[in-house]
PDB file of C-alpha atoms in Angstrom:
ATOM      1  CA  MET A   1       8.213 199.935 -42.659  1.00  0.00           C
ATOM      2  CA  ASP A   2       6.217 197.614 -44.884  1.00  0.00           C
ATOM      3  CA  VAL A   3       5.730 199.291 -48.282  1.00  0.00           C
ATOM      4  CA  GLY A   4       3.263 198.027 -50.844  1.00  0.00           C
ATOM      5  CA  VAL A   5       3.937 198.740 -54.504  1.00  0.00           C
ATOM      6  CA  VAL A   6       1.362 198.801 -57.311  1.00  0.00           C
ATOM      7  CA  LEU A   7       2.644 199.395 -60.854  1.00  0.00           C
ATOM      8  CA  LEU A   8       0.522 201.073 -63.536  1.00  0.00           C
ATOM      9  CA  ASP A   9       1.263 201.095 -67.256  1.00  0.00           C
ATOM     10  CA  ALA A  10       0.928 204.196 -69.435  1.00  0.00           C
ATOM     11  CA  GLY A  11      -2.764 203.390 -69.925  1.00  0.00           C
ATOM     12  CA  ARG A  12      -3.469 203.496 -66.152  1.00  0.00           C
ATOM     13  CA  ARG A  13      -3.891 199.717 -65.930  1.00  0.00           C
ATOM     14  CA  VAL A  14      -2.477 197.725 -63.019  1.00  0.00           C
ATOM     15  CA  THR A  15       0.407 195.512 -64.160  1.00  0.00           C
ATOM     16  CA  ALA A  16       1.836 194.154 -60.893  1.00  0.00           C
ATOM     17  CA  LEU A  17       1.601 194.201 -57.088  1.00  0.00           C
ATOM     18  CA  ASN A  18       4.217 193.209 -54.572  1.00  0.00           C
ATOM     19  CA  PRO A  19       3.288 190.881 -51.653  1.00  0.00           C
ATOM     20  CA  ALA A  20       3.078 193.802 -49.212  1.00  0.00           C
ATOM     21  CA  ALA A  21       0.426 195.492 -51.386  1.00  0.00           C
ATOM     22  CA  VAL A  22      -1.595 192.261 -51.496  1.00  0.00           C
ATOM     23  CA  ARG A  23      -1.474 192.017 -47.686  1.00  0.00           C
ATOM     24  CA  MET A  24      -2.519 195.645 -47.230  1.00  0.00           C
ATOM     25  CA  LEU A  25      -5.387 195.514 -49.721  1.00  0.00           C
ATOM     26  CA  GLY A  26      -6.729 192.132 -48.584  1.00  0.00           C
ATOM     27  CA  ASP A  27      -9.817 191.064 -50.557  1.00  0.00           C
ATOM     28  CA  ARG A  28      -9.479 194.189 -52.692  1.00  0.00           C
ATOM     29  CA  ALA A  29      -6.286 192.805 -54.268  1.00  0.00           C
ATOM     30  CA  ALA A  30      -8.150 189.961 -56.003  1.00  0.00           C
ATOM     31  CA  GLY A  31      -8.440 190.576 -59.738  1.00  0.00           C
ATOM     32  CA  LEU A  32      -6.562 193.879 -59.529  1.00  0.00           C
ATOM     33  CA  VAL A  33      -3.940 193.049 -62.183  1.00  0.00           C
ATOM     34  CA  GLY A  34      -5.226 194.170 -65.565  1.00  0.00           C
ATOM     35  CA  ALA A  35      -7.879 196.477 -64.087  1.00  0.00           C
ATOM     36  CA  PHE A  36      -8.159 200.089 -65.262  1.00  0.00           C
ATOM     37  CA  LEU A  37      -7.410 202.251 -62.226  1.00  0.00           C
ATOM     38  CA  HIS A  38     -10.359 204.597 -62.748  1.00  0.00           C
ATOM     39  CA  ASP A  39     -12.788 201.639 -62.822  1.00  0.00           C
ATOM     40  CA  LEU A  40     -11.794 200.844 -59.224  1.00  0.00           C
ATOM     41  CA  HIS A  41     -13.142 204.178 -57.969  1.00  0.00           C
ATOM     42  CA  PRO A  42     -16.607 205.739 -58.034  1.00  0.00           C
ATOM     43  CA  PRO A  43     -17.076 208.630 -60.495  1.00  0.00           C
ATOM     44  CA  SER A  44     -17.035 211.158 -57.648  1.00  0.00           C
ATOM     45  CA  HIS A  45     -13.442 210.146 -56.723  1.00  0.00           C
ATOM     46  CA  ARG A  46     -11.880 209.794 -60.200  1.00  0.00           C
ATOM     47  CA  ALA A  47     -10.914 213.461 -60.581  1.00  0.00           C
ATOM     48  CA  LYS A  48      -8.909 213.288 -57.347  1.00  0.00           C
ATOM     49  CA  VAL A  49      -7.113 210.147 -58.530  1.00  0.00           C
ATOM     50  CA  GLU A  50      -6.272 211.810 -61.866  1.00  0.00           C
ATOM     51  CA  LEU A  51      -4.822 214.837 -60.060  1.00  0.00           C
ATOM     52  CA  LEU A  52      -2.619 212.507 -58.018  1.00  0.00           C
ATOM     53  CA  LEU A  53      -1.303 210.765 -61.143  1.00  0.00           C
ATOM     54  CA  ALA A  54      -0.762 214.061 -62.971  1.00  0.00           C
ATOM     55  CA  ALA A  55       1.230 215.446 -60.047  1.00  0.00           C
ATOM     56  CA  ALA A  56       3.482 212.369 -60.111  1.00  0.00           C
ATOM     57  CA  THR A  57       4.736 213.363 -63.590  1.00  0.00           C
ATOM     58  CA  ASP A  58       5.180 217.075 -62.758  1.00  0.00           C
ATOM     59  CA  PRO A  59       8.668 217.851 -61.395  1.00  0.00           C
ATOM     60  CA  ALA A  60       7.363 221.134 -59.945  1.00  0.00           C
ATOM     61  CA  ALA A  61       4.505 219.524 -58.017  1.00  0.00           C
ATOM     62  CA  PRO A  62       4.880 219.645 -54.208  1.00  0.00           C
ATOM     63  CA  ALA A  63       5.239 216.329 -52.376  1.00  0.00           C
ATOM     64  CA  SER A  64       1.782 216.767 -50.835  1.00  0.00           C
ATOM     65  CA  ALA A  65       0.182 216.759 -54.289  1.00  0.00           C
ATOM     66  CA  CYS A  66       1.689 213.334 -55.058  1.00  0.00           C
ATOM     67  CA  SER A  67       0.162 211.599 -52.056  1.00  0.00           C
ATOM     68  CA  MET A  68      -3.279 210.946 -50.602  1.00  0.00           C
ATOM     69  CA  MET A  69      -4.870 208.912 -47.837  1.00  0.00           C
ATOM     70  CA  ILE A  70      -7.441 206.177 -48.339  1.00  0.00           C
ATOM     71  CA  ALA A  71      -9.562 204.571 -45.641  1.00  0.00           C
ATOM     72  CA  LEU A  72     -10.056 200.807 -45.611  1.00  0.00           C
ATOM     73  CA  PRO A  73     -11.916 198.785 -42.989  1.00  0.00           C
ATOM     74  CA  GLY A  74      -9.754 198.887 -39.850  1.00  0.00           C
ATOM     75  CA  ARG A  75      -6.852 200.824 -41.367  1.00  0.00           C
ATOM     76  CA  VAL A  76      -5.776 203.985 -43.171  1.00  0.00           C
ATOM     77  CA  LEU A  77      -3.217 203.850 -45.984  1.00  0.00           C
ATOM     78  CA  VAL A  78      -1.016 206.623 -47.329  1.00  0.00           C
ATOM     79  CA  VAL A  79      -0.640 206.373 -51.124  1.00  0.00           C
ATOM     80  CA  LYS A  80       2.275 208.102 -52.855  1.00  0.00           C
ATOM     81  CA  ALA A  81       2.549 208.199 -56.657  1.00  0.00           C
ATOM     82  CA  SER A  82       5.837 208.378 -58.542  1.00  0.00           C
ATOM     83  CA  ALA A  83       6.511 208.356 -62.300  1.00  0.00           C
ATOM     84  CA  LEU A  84       9.180 205.968 -63.620  1.00  0.00           C
ATOM     85  CA  THR A  85      10.904 205.915 -67.002  1.00  0.00           C
ATOM     86  CA  LEU A  86      12.254 202.591 -68.283  1.00  0.00           C
ATOM     87  CA  GLY A  87      14.662 203.133 -71.153  1.00  0.00           C
ATOM     88  CA  ASP A  88      12.937 204.522 -74.228  1.00  0.00           C
ATOM     89  CA  GLY A  89       9.555 203.083 -73.301  1.00  0.00           C
ATOM     90  CA  PRO A  90       6.531 205.069 -72.156  1.00  0.00           C
ATOM     91  CA  PRO A  91       6.549 206.183 -68.508  1.00  0.00           C
ATOM     92  CA  ILE A  92       4.900 204.006 -65.904  1.00  0.00           C
ATOM     93  CA  THR A  93       3.606 204.927 -62.461  1.00  0.00           C
ATOM     94  CA  ALA A  94       4.409 203.330 -59.133  1.00  0.00           C
ATOM     95  CA  LEU A  95       1.881 203.667 -56.311  1.00  0.00           C
ATOM     96  CA  MET A  96       3.539 203.117 -52.930  1.00  0.00           C
ATOM     97  CA  LEU A  97       1.236 202.102 -50.076  1.00  0.00           C
ATOM     98  CA  MET A  98       2.168 202.650 -46.435  1.00  0.00           C
ATOM     99  CA  GLU A  99      -0.001 202.137 -43.398  1.00  0.00           C
ATOM    100  CA  ALA A 100      -0.559 205.349 -41.452  1.00  0.00           C
ATOM    101  CA  ALA A 101       1.588 205.148 -38.327  1.00  0.00           C
ATOM    102  CA  LYS A 102       0.001 204.992 -34.889  1.00  0.00           C
ATOM    103  CA  PRO A 103       1.768 206.198 -31.723  1.00  0.00           C
ATOM    104  CA  ALA A 104       3.362 203.200 -30.006  1.00  0.00           C
ATOM    105  CA  ALA A 105       1.638 203.896 -26.678  1.00  0.00           C
ATOM    106  CA  ALA A 106      -1.757 204.244 -28.324  1.00  0.00           C
ATOM    107  CA  ALA A 107      -1.236 201.066 -30.304  1.00  0.00           C
ATOM    108  CA  ALA A 108      -0.315 199.120 -27.164  1.00  0.00           C
ATOM    109  CA  ALA A 109      -3.368 200.401 -25.320  1.00  0.00           C
ATOM    110  CA  ALA A 110      -5.756 199.944 -28.213  1.00  0.00           C
ATOM    111  CA  PRO A 111      -8.644 197.593 -27.369  1.00  0.00           C
ATOM    112  CA  SER A 112      -9.512 194.581 -29.486  1.00  0.00           C
ATOM    113  CA  PRO A 113     -11.466 195.505 -32.617  1.00  0.00           C
ATOM    114  CA  ALA A 114     -15.188 195.745 -31.931  1.00  0.00           C
ATOM    115  CA  PRO A 115     -17.559 193.556 -33.936  1.00  0.00           C
ATOM    116  CA  ALA A 116     -18.700 195.152 -37.167  1.00  0.00           C
ATOM    117  CA  GLU A 117     -21.718 197.399 -36.696  1.00  0.00           C
ATOM    118  CA  PRO A 118     -24.842 195.961 -38.371  1.00  0.00           C
ATOM    119  CA  LEU A 119     -26.044 197.998 -41.319  1.00  0.00           C
ATOM    120  CA  VAL A 120     -29.473 199.496 -40.747  1.00  0.00           C
ATOM    121  CA  LYS A 121     -29.378 201.186 -44.167  1.00  0.00           C
ATOM    122  CA  LEU A 122     -27.376 200.587 -47.341  1.00  0.00           C
ATOM    123  CA  PRO A 123     -25.706 203.777 -48.669  1.00  0.00           C
ATOM    124  CA  VAL A 124     -26.093 203.801 -52.468  1.00  0.00           C
ATOM    125  CA  GLU A 125     -25.706 206.433 -55.184  1.00  0.00           C
ATOM    126  CA  LYS A 126     -28.857 207.423 -57.042  1.00  0.00           C
ATOM    127  CA  GLY A 127     -28.699 210.204 -59.592  1.00  0.00           C
ATOM    128  CA  GLN A 128     -26.412 212.883 -58.170  1.00  0.00           C
ATOM    129  CA  GLY A 129     -27.043 212.073 -54.527  1.00  0.00           C
ATOM    130  CA  LEU A 130     -26.693 209.465 -51.825  1.00  0.00           C
ATOM    131  CA  VAL A 131     -29.732 207.383 -50.898  1.00  0.00           C
ATOM    132  CA  LEU A 132     -30.147 205.207 -47.792  1.00  0.00           C
ATOM    133  CA  LEU A 133     -31.685 201.958 -49.008  1.00  0.00           C
ATOM    134  CA  ASP A 134     -33.541 199.526 -46.774  1.00  0.00           C
ATOM    135  CA  PRO A 135     -31.451 196.295 -46.871  1.00  0.00           C
ATOM    136  CA  ALA A 136     -34.685 194.306 -47.215  1.00  0.00           C
ATOM    137  CA  ASP A 137     -35.121 195.875 -50.680  1.00  0.00           C
ATOM    138  CA  ALA A 138     -31.796 194.448 -51.887  1.00  0.00           C
ATOM    139  CA  VAL A 139     -32.444 191.358 -54.016  1.00  0.00           C
ATOM    140  CA  TYR A 140     -28.760 190.492 -54.386  1.00  0.00           C
ATOM    141  CA  LEU A 141     -25.371 192.204 -54.250  1.00  0.00           C
ATOM    142  CA  GLN A 142     -22.604 191.847 -56.815  1.00  0.00           C
ATOM    143  CA  ALA A 143     -18.912 192.718 -56.469  1.00  0.00           C
ATOM    144  CA  ASP A 144     -17.884 195.587 -58.757  1.00  0.00           C
ATOM    145  CA  GLY A 145     -14.109 195.930 -58.562  1.00  0.00           C
ATOM    146  CA  HIS A 146     -13.470 197.062 -54.997  1.00  0.00           C
ATOM    147  CA  TYR A 147     -17.048 198.240 -54.609  1.00  0.00           C
ATOM    148  CA  THR A 148     -20.521 196.713 -54.887  1.00  0.00           C
ATOM    149  CA  THR A 149     -23.582 196.916 -57.131  1.00  0.00           C
ATOM    150  CA  VAL A 150     -26.841 196.517 -55.205  1.00  0.00           C
ATOM    151  CA  HIS A 151     -29.614 194.997 -57.337  1.00  0.00           C
ATOM    152  CA  THR A 152     -33.205 195.789 -56.387  1.00  0.00           C
ATOM    153  CA  ALA A 153     -36.587 195.384 -58.053  1.00  0.00           C
ATOM    154  CA  GLU A 154     -36.250 199.037 -59.155  1.00  0.00           C
ATOM    155  CA  GLY A 155     -32.787 198.730 -60.679  1.00  0.00           C
ATOM    156  CA  ALA A 156     -29.092 198.542 -59.817  1.00  0.00           C
ATOM    157  CA  PHE A 157     -27.268 201.041 -57.604  1.00  0.00           C
ATOM    158  CA  PHE A 158     -23.606 201.729 -56.801  1.00  0.00           C
ATOM    159  CA  CYS A 159     -22.448 201.179 -53.198  1.00  0.00           C
ATOM    160  CA  GLY A 160     -19.012 202.339 -52.048  1.00  0.00           C
ATOM    161  CA  LEU A 161     -18.543 199.461 -49.583  1.00  0.00           C
ATOM    162  CA  PRO A 162     -16.734 196.248 -50.624  1.00  0.00           C
ATOM    163  CA  LEU A 163     -18.652 192.981 -50.740  1.00  0.00           C
ATOM    164  CA  SER A 164     -16.475 191.500 -47.965  1.00  0.00           C
ATOM    165  CA  GLU A 165     -17.488 194.266 -45.542  1.00  0.00           C
ATOM    166  CA  LEU A 166     -21.157 194.007 -46.467  1.00  0.00           C
ATOM    167  CA  GLU A 167     -21.023 190.274 -45.748  1.00  0.00           C
ATOM    168  CA  THR A 168     -20.015 190.970 -42.131  1.00  0.00           C
ATOM    169  CA  ARG A 169     -22.504 193.818 -41.575  1.00  0.00           C
ATOM    170  CA  LEU A 170     -25.730 192.546 -43.166  1.00  0.00           C
ATOM    171  CA  ASP A 171     -28.153 190.300 -41.276  1.00  0.00           C
ATOM    172  CA  PRO A 172     -26.803 186.739 -41.747  1.00  0.00           C
ATOM    173  CA  ARG A 173     -30.311 185.330 -41.327  1.00  0.00           C
ATOM    174  CA  SER A 174     -31.247 186.839 -44.697  1.00  0.00           C
ATOM    175  CA  PHE A 175     -28.007 187.550 -46.558  1.00  0.00           C
ATOM    176  CA  VAL A 176     -25.666 184.712 -47.556  1.00  0.00           C
ATOM    177  CA  ARG A 177     -22.508 184.658 -49.639  1.00  0.00           C
ATOM    178  CA  THR A 178     -23.195 182.295 -52.528  1.00  0.00           C
ATOM    179  CA  HIS A 179     -20.096 183.010 -54.555  1.00  0.00           C
ATOM    180  CA  ARG A 180     -16.897 185.020 -54.382  1.00  0.00           C
ATOM    181  CA  GLY A 181     -18.674 187.836 -56.205  1.00  0.00           C
ATOM    182  CA  TYR A 182     -22.259 187.568 -54.921  1.00  0.00           C
ATOM    183  CA  ILE A 183     -24.430 187.862 -51.817  1.00  0.00           C
ATOM    184  CA  VAL A 184     -28.097 186.821 -51.998  1.00  0.00           C
ATOM    185  CA  ASN A 185     -31.015 188.056 -49.929  1.00  0.00           C
ATOM    186  CA  LEU A 186     -32.783 184.755 -49.271  1.00  0.00           C
ATOM    187  CA  ARG A 187     -36.091 186.573 -48.760  1.00  0.00           C
ATOM    188  CA  HIS A 188     -36.106 187.274 -52.516  1.00  0.00           C
ATOM    189  CA  ALA A 189     -34.980 183.792 -53.628  1.00  0.00           C
ATOM    190  CA  GLN A 190     -37.788 181.909 -55.357  1.00  0.00           C
ATOM    191  CA  ALA A 191     -36.058 178.808 -56.744  1.00  0.00           C
ATOM    192  CA  VAL A 192     -32.796 176.924 -57.135  1.00  0.00           C
ATOM    193  CA  GLU A 193     -31.805 175.770 -60.620  1.00  0.00           C
ATOM    194  CA  ARG A 194     -29.037 173.473 -61.774  1.00  0.00           C
ATOM    195  CA  ARG A 195     -27.577 173.708 -65.275  1.00  0.00           C
ATOM    196  CA  ASP A 196     -24.512 171.893 -66.549  1.00  0.00           C
ATOM    197  CA  GLY A 197     -23.724 170.792 -63.017  1.00  0.00           C
ATOM    198  CA  ARG A 198     -23.802 174.335 -61.606  1.00  0.00           C
ATOM    199  CA  ALA A 199     -26.415 175.663 -59.191  1.00  0.00           C
ATOM    200  CA  ALA A 200     -27.926 179.142 -59.128  1.00  0.00           C
ATOM    201  CA  PHE A 201     -30.616 180.993 -57.206  1.00  0.00           C
ATOM    202  CA  VAL A 202     -33.497 182.364 -59.273  1.00  0.00           C
ATOM    203  CA  MET A 203     -34.473 185.673 -57.747  1.00  0.00           C
ATOM    204  CA  ALA A 204     -37.953 187.203 -57.441  1.00  0.00           C
ATOM    205  CA  ALA A 205     -37.196 190.343 -59.440  1.00  0.00           C
ATOM    206  CA  PRO A 206     -37.886 191.627 -62.978  1.00  0.00           C
ATOM    207  CA  GLY A 207     -36.286 189.249 -65.472  1.00  0.00           C
ATOM    208  CA  ALA A 208     -35.882 186.528 -62.803  1.00  0.00           C
ATOM    209  CA  PRO A 209     -32.088 187.052 -62.509  1.00  0.00           C
ATOM    210  CA  ARG A 210     -29.971 183.991 -61.719  1.00  0.00           C
ATOM    211  CA  VAL A 211     -27.234 184.301 -59.078  1.00  0.00           C
ATOM    212  CA  PRO A 212     -24.488 181.643 -59.213  1.00  0.00           C
ATOM    213  CA  VAL A 213     -23.649 179.351 -56.322  1.00  0.00           C
ATOM    214  CA  SER A 214     -20.027 178.219 -56.193  1.00  0.00           C
ATOM    215  CA  ARG A 215     -19.207 174.582 -55.523  1.00  0.00           C
ATOM    216  CA  ALA A 216     -17.254 175.612 -52.414  1.00  0.00           C
ATOM    217  CA  ARG A 217     -20.374 177.164 -50.858  1.00  0.00           C
ATOM    218  CA  GLY A 218     -22.961 174.790 -52.277  1.00  0.00           C
ATOM    219  CA  GLU A 219     -22.896 172.149 -49.531  1.00  0.00           C
ATOM    220  CA  ALA A 220     -23.310 174.670 -46.702  1.00  0.00           C
ATOM    221  CA  LEU A 221     -26.246 176.294 -48.513  1.00  0.00           C
ATOM    222  CA  LYS A 222     -27.897 172.925 -49.127  1.00  0.00           C
ATOM    223  CA  LYS A 223     -27.781 172.152 -45.414  1.00  0.00           C
ATOM    224  CA  ARG A 224     -29.057 175.584 -44.492  1.00  0.00           C
ATOM    225  CA  LEU A 225     -32.014 175.307 -46.855  1.00  0.00           C
ATOM    226  CA  ALA A 226     -32.621 171.610 -46.152  1.00  0.00           C
ATOM    227  CA  LEU A 227     -32.181 170.739 -49.822  1.00  0.00           C
TER     228      LEU A 227
END
């Protein structure tokens, strides 16, 4: 069985990942080293993560308390936490990731993955509840750890979906990936600026925010916009 390992220091920051963890997490693994574990989860999930880590240091905790399941696009991972002591140093935590097993017969008969369902609404957190936002109201989207911040004319909202998934599910006629960390809604783009050799979209929103365009994506965008 392929086992991913993510090491946390005593301050709950990620210090290392093994290659299996990088494969399992995909785009979510980028920039993970050095990140504070709680920052990678929405506020509503942080208490559950803290309980998992606390159970890992409690010898009396049952095995079930030291593990949890997380759902990623196309897969479900089992996460098991274990405390480690290295000499006289502070304890560290190892998170072991294993893909939830599927029955062999079911796996063999499983059809090819269906295309990603288009998003009719964007689920975002507003206040203490969940709001379904019209994608047309999104000015641009910005990666926020393993999640996304949706910027609108009314403000910024947390979305629990990763930017990579949103890229495949939003209407490609309007939404384009301009940068590793950004998606722009072209319907709200009002200008293209170039400063110090770098291009950016100027968006039609309060404060005229500028969204960077990476060099790797610049040529394709120029052709698309006939620039």
